[in-house]
Amino acid sequence: MFTSILAAYDGSKGGYAALEKAAELAKLSGADLTVLTCYRHHSMLEASLSMVRGARETDRNLDDIMRQVSREAAEEAKARAQEMGVGKVSAFIKNGPSARTIVAFAGERGCDLIVLGSRGLGSSEGYLLGSVSHKVTSLTDLPVLVV
Amino acid sequence: MFTSILAAYDGSKGGYAALEKAAELAKLSGADLTVLTCYRHHSMLEASLSMVRGARETDRNLDDIMRQVSREAAEEAKARAQEMGVGKVSAFIKNGPSARTIVAFAGERGCDLIVLGSRGLGSSEGYLLGSVSHKVTSLTDLPVLVV
């Protein structure tokens, strides 16, 4: 019933549960699974919090670390899905605001289902401003499975 | 992967799409399907809008009509799911606020997935105050598929 499933994975416990449901559904449907991990550059977060920018070298190092952590999370998720028996799994990382990035990427990849955790690492923001899962369901016409 | 699926159905177009996804998933998983249609008594809505209550006979008639319309919606959904080949389908109507009623009923029935439309008949409320799907995902720990 689904042919291409996007699992948004941020390395959180909720994200892991969502990944496993996505993998089960992919197996059951014979669908491809795409894992996406979103991250924000430290320098962008920093710019929004303070007028004073950190030293450029430090910024670059922190950005490298965030990209690296995201890459590791995405690859870990891909390995888990393969271990669960999903035939075709791809893993990507994207820099950008989570909900918009997830929805845009699902569109580009032609996915017909988005799966994500109900509360990821951005939990305090989720509580106050609406969680990523709320934003994703608001922004997309695709079915969304919130785990 | 799912054993008991609750499809919330309000008779809207979005609710119908959700019902069909729920039925497909139930078939694929070999799960039971429970259809739930929620409604509010007219007299309760009326009481919240005005100090002046309508004539009791009129209230009762409108309540009867709302219950009847909900019953027909639930039965229509059940028939559609059976037509789609779902083995075990039950249909219920419940009087109460949609999101809380859906979540409570899913718990009572021991369901392991809730499926619902992203925007049902209460669309203006959804836009302003948070849709039923947002409320349901906030209120439950169960996986929720928003179609």
XYZ file of C-alpha atoms in Angstrom, chain A residues 1-2 21 24-25 28-29 113 118 134 137-138 142-147, chain B residues 1-2 21 24-25 28-29 113 118 134 137-138 142-147:
36
model
C 0.000 0.000 0.000
C 3.045 2.258 0.377
C 7.757 1.149 12.751
C 8.230 -2.828 9.656
C 5.816 -1.016 7.357
C 5.115 -5.356 4.997
C 4.411 -3.103 1.990
C 4.345 8.165 3.663
C 5.926 12.394 18.252
C 2.446 18.860 14.240
C 1.167 17.194 9.355
C 0.236 20.845 8.776
C 1.044 13.045 2.437
C -0.038 10.554 5.092
C 2.060 10.968 8.242
C 2.577 8.252 10.834
C 3.446 9.749 14.208
C 4.948 7.097 16.511
C 2.596 -5.300 12.733
C -0.707 -3.879 13.966
C -5.888 3.760 4.419
C -5.714 -1.246 3.617
C -3.420 -1.377 6.647
C -2.062 -5.946 5.162
C -1.479 -6.511 8.899
C -2.889 2.350 15.923
C -5.755 15.600 8.876
C -2.888 17.496 16.499
C -1.148 12.976 18.713
C -0.650 15.157 21.806
C -0.165 5.173 20.472
C 1.075 5.533 16.895
C -1.214 7.857 14.929
C -1.525 7.811 11.144
C -2.744 11.177 9.863
C -4.055 10.860 6.302
